[in-house]
PDB file of C-alpha atoms in Angstrom:
ATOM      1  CA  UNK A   1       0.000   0.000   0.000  1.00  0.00           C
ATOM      2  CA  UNK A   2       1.037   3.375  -0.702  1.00  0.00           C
ATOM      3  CA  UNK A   3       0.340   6.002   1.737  1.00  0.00           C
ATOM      4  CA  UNK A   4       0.551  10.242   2.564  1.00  0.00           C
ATOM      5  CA  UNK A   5      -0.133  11.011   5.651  1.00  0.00           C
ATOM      6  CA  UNK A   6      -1.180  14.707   6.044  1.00  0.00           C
ATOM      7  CA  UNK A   7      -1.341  16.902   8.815  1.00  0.00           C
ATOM      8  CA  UNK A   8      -0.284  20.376  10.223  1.00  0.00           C
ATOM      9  CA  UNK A   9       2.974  20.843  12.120  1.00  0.00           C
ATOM     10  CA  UNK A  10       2.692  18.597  15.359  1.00  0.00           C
ATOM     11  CA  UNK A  11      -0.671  16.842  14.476  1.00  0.00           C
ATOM     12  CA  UNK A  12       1.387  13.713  15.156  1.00  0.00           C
ATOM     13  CA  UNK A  13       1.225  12.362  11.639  1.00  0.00           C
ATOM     14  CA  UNK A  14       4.893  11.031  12.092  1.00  0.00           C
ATOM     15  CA  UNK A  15       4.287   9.169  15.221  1.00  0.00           C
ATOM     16  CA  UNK A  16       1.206   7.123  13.462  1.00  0.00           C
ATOM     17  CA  UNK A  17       3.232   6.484  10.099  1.00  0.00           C
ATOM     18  CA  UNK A  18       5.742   5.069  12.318  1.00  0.00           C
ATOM     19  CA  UNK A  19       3.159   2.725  13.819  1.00  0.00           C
ATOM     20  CA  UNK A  20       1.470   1.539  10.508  1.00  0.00           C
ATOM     21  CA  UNK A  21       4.866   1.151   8.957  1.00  0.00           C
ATOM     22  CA  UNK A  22       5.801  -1.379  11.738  1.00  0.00           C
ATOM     23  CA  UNK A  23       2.426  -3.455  11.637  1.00  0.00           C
ATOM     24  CA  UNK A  24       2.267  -3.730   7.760  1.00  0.00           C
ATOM     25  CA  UNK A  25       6.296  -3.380   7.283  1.00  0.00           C
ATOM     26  CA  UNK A  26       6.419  -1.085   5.271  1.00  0.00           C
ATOM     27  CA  UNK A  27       8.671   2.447   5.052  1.00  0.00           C
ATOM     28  CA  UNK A  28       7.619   5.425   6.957  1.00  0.00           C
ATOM     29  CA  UNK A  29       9.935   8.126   5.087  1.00  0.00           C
ATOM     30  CA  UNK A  30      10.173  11.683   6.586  1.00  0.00           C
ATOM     31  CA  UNK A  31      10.783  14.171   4.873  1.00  0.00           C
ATOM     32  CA  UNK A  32      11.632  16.472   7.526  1.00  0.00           C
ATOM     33  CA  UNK A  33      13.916  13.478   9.257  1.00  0.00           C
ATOM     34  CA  UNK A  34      15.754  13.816   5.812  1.00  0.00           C
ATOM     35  CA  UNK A  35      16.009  16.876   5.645  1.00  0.00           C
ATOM     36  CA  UNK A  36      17.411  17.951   9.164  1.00  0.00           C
ATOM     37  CA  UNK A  37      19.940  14.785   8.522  1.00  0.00           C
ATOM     38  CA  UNK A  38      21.281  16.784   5.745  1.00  0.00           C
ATOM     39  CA  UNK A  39      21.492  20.330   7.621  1.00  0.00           C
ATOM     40  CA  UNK A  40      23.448  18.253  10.794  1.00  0.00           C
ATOM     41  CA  UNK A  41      25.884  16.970   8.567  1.00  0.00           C
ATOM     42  CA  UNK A  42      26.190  20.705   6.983  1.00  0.00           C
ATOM     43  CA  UNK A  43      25.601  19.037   3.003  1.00  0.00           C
ATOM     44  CA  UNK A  44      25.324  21.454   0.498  1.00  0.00           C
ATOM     45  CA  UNK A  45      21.410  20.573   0.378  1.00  0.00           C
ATOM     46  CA  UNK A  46      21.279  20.960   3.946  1.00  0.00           C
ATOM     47  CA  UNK A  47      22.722  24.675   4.317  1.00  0.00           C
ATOM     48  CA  UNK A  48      20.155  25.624   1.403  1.00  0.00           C
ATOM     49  CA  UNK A  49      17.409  24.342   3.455  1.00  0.00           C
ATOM     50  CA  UNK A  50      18.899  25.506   6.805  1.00  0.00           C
ATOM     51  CA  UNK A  51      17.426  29.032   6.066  1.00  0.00           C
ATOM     52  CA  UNK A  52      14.096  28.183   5.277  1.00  0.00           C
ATOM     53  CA  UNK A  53      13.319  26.156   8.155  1.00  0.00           C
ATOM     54  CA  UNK A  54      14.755  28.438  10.694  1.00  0.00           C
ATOM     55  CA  UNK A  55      12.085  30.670   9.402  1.00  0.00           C
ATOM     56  CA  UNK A  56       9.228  28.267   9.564  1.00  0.00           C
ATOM     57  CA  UNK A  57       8.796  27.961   5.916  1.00  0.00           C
ATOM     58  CA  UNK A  58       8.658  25.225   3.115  1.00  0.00           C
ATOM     59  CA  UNK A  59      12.448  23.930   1.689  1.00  0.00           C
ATOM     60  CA  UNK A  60      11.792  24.404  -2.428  1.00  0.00           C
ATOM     61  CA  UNK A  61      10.189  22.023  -4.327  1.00  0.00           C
ATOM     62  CA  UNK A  62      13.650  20.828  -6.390  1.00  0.00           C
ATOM     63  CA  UNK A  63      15.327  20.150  -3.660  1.00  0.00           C
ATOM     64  CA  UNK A  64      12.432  17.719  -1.829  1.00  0.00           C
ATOM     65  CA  UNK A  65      11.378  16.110  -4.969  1.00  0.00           C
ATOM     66  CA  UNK A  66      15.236  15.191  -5.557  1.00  0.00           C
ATOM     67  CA  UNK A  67      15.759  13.851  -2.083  1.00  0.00           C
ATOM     68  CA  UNK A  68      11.821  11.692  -2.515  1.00  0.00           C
ATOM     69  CA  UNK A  69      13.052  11.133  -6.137  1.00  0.00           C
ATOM     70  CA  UNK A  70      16.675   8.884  -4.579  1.00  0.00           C
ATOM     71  CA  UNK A  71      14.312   7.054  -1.945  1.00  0.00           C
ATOM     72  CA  UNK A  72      11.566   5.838  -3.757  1.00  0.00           C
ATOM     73  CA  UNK A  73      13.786   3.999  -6.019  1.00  0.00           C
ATOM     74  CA  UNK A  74      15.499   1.782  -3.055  1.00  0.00           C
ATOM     75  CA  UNK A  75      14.341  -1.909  -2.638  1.00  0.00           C
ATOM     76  CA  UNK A  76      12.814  -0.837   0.649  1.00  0.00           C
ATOM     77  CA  UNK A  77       9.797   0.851  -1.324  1.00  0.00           C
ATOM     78  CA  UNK A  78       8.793  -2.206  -3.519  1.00  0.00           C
ATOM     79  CA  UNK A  79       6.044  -3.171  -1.251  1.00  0.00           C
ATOM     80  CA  UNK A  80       5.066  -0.050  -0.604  1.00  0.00           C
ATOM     81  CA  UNK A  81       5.885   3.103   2.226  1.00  0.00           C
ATOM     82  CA  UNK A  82       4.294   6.217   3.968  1.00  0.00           C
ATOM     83  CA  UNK A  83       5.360   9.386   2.742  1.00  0.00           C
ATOM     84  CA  UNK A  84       5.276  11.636   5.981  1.00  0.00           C
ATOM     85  CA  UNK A  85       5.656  15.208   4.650  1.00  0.00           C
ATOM     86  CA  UNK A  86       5.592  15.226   1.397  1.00  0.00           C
ATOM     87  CA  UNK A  87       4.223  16.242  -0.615  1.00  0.00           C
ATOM     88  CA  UNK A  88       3.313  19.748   0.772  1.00  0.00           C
ATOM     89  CA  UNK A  89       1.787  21.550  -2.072  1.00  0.00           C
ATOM     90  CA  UNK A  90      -0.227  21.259  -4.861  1.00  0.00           C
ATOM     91  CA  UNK A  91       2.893  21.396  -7.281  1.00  0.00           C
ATOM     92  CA  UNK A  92       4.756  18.591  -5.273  1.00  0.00           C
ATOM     93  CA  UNK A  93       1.393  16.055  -5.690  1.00  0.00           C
ATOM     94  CA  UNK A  94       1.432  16.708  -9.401  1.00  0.00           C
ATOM     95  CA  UNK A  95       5.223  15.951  -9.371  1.00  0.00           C
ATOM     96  CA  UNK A  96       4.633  12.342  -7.459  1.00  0.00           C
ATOM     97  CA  UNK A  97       2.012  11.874 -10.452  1.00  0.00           C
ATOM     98  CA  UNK A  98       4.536  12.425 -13.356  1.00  0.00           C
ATOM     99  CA  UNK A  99       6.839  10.579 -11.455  1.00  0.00           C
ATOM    100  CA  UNK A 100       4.473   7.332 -12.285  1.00  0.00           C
ATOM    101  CA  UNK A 101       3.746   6.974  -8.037  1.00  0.00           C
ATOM    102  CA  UNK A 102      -0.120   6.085  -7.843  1.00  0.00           C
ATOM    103  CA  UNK A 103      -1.050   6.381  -4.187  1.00  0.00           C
ATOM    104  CA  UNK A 104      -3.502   4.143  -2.343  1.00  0.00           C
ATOM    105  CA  UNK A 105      -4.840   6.499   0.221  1.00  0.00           C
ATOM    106  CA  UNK A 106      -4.105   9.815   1.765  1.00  0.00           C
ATOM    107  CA  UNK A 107      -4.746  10.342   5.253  1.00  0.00           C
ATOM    108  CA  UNK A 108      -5.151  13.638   7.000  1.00  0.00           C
ATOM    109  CA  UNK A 109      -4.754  14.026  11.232  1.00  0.00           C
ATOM    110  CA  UNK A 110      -7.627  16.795  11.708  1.00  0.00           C
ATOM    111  CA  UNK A 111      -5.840  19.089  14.983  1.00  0.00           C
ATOM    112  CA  UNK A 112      -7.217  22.547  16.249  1.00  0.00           C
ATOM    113  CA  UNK A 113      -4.014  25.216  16.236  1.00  0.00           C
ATOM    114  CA  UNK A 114      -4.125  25.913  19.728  1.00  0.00           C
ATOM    115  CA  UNK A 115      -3.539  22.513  20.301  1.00  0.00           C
ATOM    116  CA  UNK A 116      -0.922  21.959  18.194  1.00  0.00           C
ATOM    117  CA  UNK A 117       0.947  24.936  19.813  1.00  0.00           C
ATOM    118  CA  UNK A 118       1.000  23.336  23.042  1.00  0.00           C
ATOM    119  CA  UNK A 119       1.618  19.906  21.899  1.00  0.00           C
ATOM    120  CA  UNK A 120       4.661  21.664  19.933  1.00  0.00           C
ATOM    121  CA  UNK A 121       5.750  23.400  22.959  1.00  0.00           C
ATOM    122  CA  UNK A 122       6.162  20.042  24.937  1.00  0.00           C
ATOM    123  CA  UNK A 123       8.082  17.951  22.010  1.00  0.00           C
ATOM    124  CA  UNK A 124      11.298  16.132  22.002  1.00  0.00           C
ATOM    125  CA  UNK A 125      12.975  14.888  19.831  1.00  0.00           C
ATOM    126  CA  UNK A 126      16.264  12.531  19.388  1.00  0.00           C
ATOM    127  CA  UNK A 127      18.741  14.106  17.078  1.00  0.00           C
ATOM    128  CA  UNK A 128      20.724  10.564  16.903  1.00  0.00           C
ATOM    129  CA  UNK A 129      17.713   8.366  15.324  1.00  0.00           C
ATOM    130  CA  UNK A 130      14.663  11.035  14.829  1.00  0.00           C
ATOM    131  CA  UNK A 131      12.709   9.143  17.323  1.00  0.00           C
ATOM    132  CA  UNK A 132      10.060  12.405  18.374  1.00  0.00           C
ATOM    133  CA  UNK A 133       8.354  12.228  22.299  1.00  0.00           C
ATOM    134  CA  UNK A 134       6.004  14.782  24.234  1.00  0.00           C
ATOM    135  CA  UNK A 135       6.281  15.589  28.184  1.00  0.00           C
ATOM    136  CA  UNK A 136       3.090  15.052  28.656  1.00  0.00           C
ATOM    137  CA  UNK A 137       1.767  12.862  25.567  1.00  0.00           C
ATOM    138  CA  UNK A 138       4.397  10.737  25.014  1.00  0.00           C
ATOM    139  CA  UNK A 139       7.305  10.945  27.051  1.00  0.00           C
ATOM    140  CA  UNK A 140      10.182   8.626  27.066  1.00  0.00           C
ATOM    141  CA  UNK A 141      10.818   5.960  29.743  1.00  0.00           C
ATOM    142  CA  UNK A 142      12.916   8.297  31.742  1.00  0.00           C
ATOM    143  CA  UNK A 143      11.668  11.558  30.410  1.00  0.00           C
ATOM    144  CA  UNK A 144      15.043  12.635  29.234  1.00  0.00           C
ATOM    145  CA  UNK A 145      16.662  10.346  27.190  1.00  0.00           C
ATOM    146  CA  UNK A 146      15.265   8.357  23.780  1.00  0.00           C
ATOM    147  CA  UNK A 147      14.075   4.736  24.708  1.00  0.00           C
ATOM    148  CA  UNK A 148      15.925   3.581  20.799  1.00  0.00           C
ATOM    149  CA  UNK A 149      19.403   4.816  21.177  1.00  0.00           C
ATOM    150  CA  UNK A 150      19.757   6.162  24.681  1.00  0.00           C
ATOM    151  CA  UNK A 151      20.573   9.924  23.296  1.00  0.00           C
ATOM    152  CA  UNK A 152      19.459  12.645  25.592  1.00  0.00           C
ATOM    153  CA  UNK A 153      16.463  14.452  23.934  1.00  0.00           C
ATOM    154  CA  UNK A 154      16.731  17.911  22.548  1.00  0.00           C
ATOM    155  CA  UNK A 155      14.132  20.526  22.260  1.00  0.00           C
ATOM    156  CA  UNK A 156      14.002  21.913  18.117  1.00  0.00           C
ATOM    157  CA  UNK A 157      14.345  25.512  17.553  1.00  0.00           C
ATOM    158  CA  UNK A 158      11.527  25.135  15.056  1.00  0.00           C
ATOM    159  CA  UNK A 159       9.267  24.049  17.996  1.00  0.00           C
ATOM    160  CA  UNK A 160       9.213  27.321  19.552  1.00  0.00           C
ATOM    161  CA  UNK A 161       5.732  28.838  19.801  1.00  0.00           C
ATOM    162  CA  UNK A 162       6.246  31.697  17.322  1.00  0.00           C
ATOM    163  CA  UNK A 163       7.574  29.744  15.084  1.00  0.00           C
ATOM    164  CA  UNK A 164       4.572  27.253  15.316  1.00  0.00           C
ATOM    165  CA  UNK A 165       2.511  30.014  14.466  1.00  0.00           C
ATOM    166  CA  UNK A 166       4.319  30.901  11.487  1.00  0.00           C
ATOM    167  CA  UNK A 167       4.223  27.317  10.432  1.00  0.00           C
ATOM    168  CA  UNK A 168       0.795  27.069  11.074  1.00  0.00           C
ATOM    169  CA  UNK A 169       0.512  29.501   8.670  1.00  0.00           C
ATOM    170  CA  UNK A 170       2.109  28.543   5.795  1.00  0.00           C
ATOM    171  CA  UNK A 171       0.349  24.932   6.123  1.00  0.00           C
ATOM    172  CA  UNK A 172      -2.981  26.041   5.737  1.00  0.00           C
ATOM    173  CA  UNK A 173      -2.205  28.358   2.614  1.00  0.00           C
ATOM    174  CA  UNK A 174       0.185  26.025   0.932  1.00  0.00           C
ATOM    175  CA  UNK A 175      -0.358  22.528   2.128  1.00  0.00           C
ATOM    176  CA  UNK A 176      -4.342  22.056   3.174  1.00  0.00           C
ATOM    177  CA  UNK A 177      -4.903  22.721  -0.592  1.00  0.00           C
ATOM    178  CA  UNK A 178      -4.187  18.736  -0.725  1.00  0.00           C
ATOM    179  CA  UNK A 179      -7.154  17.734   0.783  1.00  0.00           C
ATOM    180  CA  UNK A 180      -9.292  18.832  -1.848  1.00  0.00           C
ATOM    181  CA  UNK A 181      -6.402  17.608  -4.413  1.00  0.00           C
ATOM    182  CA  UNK A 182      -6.666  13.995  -3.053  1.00  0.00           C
ATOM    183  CA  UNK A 183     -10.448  14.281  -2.105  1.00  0.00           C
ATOM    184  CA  UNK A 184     -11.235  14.901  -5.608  1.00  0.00           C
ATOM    185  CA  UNK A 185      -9.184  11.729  -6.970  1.00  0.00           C
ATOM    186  CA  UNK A 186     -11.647  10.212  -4.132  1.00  0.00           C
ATOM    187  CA  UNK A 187      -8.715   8.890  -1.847  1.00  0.00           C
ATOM    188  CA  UNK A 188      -8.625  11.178   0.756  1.00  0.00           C
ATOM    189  CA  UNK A 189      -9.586   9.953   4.648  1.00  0.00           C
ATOM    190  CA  UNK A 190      -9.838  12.441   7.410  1.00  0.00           C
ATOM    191  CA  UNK A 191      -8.983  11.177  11.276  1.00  0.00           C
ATOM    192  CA  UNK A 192      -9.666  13.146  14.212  1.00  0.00           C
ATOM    193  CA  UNK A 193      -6.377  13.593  16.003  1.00  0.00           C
ATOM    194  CA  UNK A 194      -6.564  12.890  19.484  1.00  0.00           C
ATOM    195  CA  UNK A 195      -4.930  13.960  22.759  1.00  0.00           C
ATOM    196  CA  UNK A 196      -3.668  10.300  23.794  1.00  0.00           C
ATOM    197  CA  UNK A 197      -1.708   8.626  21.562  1.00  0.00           C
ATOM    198  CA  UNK A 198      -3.388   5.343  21.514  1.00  0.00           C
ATOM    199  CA  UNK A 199      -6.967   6.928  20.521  1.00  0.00           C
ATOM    200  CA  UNK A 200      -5.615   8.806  17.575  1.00  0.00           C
ATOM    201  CA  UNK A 201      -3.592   5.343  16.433  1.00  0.00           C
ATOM    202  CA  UNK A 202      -7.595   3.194  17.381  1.00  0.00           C
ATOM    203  CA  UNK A 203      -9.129   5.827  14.525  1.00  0.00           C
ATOM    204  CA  UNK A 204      -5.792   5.709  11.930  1.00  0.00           C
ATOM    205  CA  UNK A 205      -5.920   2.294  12.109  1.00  0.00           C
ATOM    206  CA  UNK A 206      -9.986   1.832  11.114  1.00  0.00           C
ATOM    207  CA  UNK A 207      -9.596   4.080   8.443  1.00  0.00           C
ATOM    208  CA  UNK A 208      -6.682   2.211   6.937  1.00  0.00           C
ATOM    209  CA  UNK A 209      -8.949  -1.150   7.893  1.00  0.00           C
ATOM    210  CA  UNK A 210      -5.839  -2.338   9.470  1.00  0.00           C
ATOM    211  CA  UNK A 211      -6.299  -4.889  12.511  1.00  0.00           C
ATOM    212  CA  UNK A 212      -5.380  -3.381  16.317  1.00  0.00           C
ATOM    213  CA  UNK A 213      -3.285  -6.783  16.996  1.00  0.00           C
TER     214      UNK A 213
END
């Protein structure tokens, strides 16, 4: 199966593609993991994107669809993946269709601003493996390191509430478009995020008519 998962900033679209992509064993591939690998290890790519997301707004278009373009075509994908942030406009989507990638279903996590501002304002995240938590949603074991590697968590600069704001922003003019994109090719789904994670992951997992155990 081949999957987007949409969502604004935070709506915890990552943390469910990580969960289908273990129970059908299949990719979950991040864009935005991708991405900040490439600005840690100070790549060409990575300093050109560097100043766009330290301002809360989209990375161009080239430079995602390159990066999707290179990971698509490993053996990995054959089965099928989740694309977690991407793509995140219109022009992106028609880009995936010229690049021959028929998707199964889009899924959108439905989450009210204010709620993604405070869930943004608890996040951590692991800057070793990705791996994202919340203090109060979804904290690690010991609340201060990640339960995959053992890496202390960091807090992102990008999670700082004027920059969710910003973000906020820029998804609803240049990324909700989507919805009607994908609702119009009649494989669009819409799931009420939730605050526990569990509840949202009990409503994912209907829509996708994949089995809780």
């Amino acid at each position: 199966m081949k999957m987007i998962f949409l969502g604004a900033p935070g709506a915890g679209k990552g943390t469910q593609a990580e969960i289908v992509s273990a129970k059908l064993g299949i990719p979950a591939i991040s864009t935005g993991a991708i991405i900040r690998e490439a600005i840690k290890a100070g790549t060409e790519t990575g300093l050109a994107a560097k100043k766009f997301t330290d301002a809360g707004a989209l990375v161009p278009d080239e430079v995602v669809i390159g990066i999707i373009k290179e990971r698509l075509a490993k053996a990995d994908c054959a089965k099928g993946f989740i694309l977690d942030g991407f793509p995140r406009t219109v022009p992106q989507a028609e880009a995936l269709d010229k690049m021959g990638v028929k998707m199964d279903l889009v899924l959108s996590l439905e989450v009210a601003d204010e709620a993604i501002v405070e869930r943004m304002s608890g996040r951590r995240v692991c800057d070793k493996c990705g791996a994202s938590y919340h203090v109060a949603f979804n904290p690690s074991e010991d609340g201060v390191n990640c339960d995959k590697c053992k890496t202390p968590l960091s807090i992102r600069r990008d999670d700082a509430p004027e920059v969710v704001k910003s973000r906020l922003n820029v998804y609803h003019e240049t990324t909700e478009p989507l919805k009607d994109f994908y609702a119009e090719k009649g494989i669009l789904k819409l799931v009420q995020g939730c605050e526990k994670v569990e509840d949202t992951t009990k409503s994912t997992l209907a829509a996708l008519n994949v089995s809780e155990e």
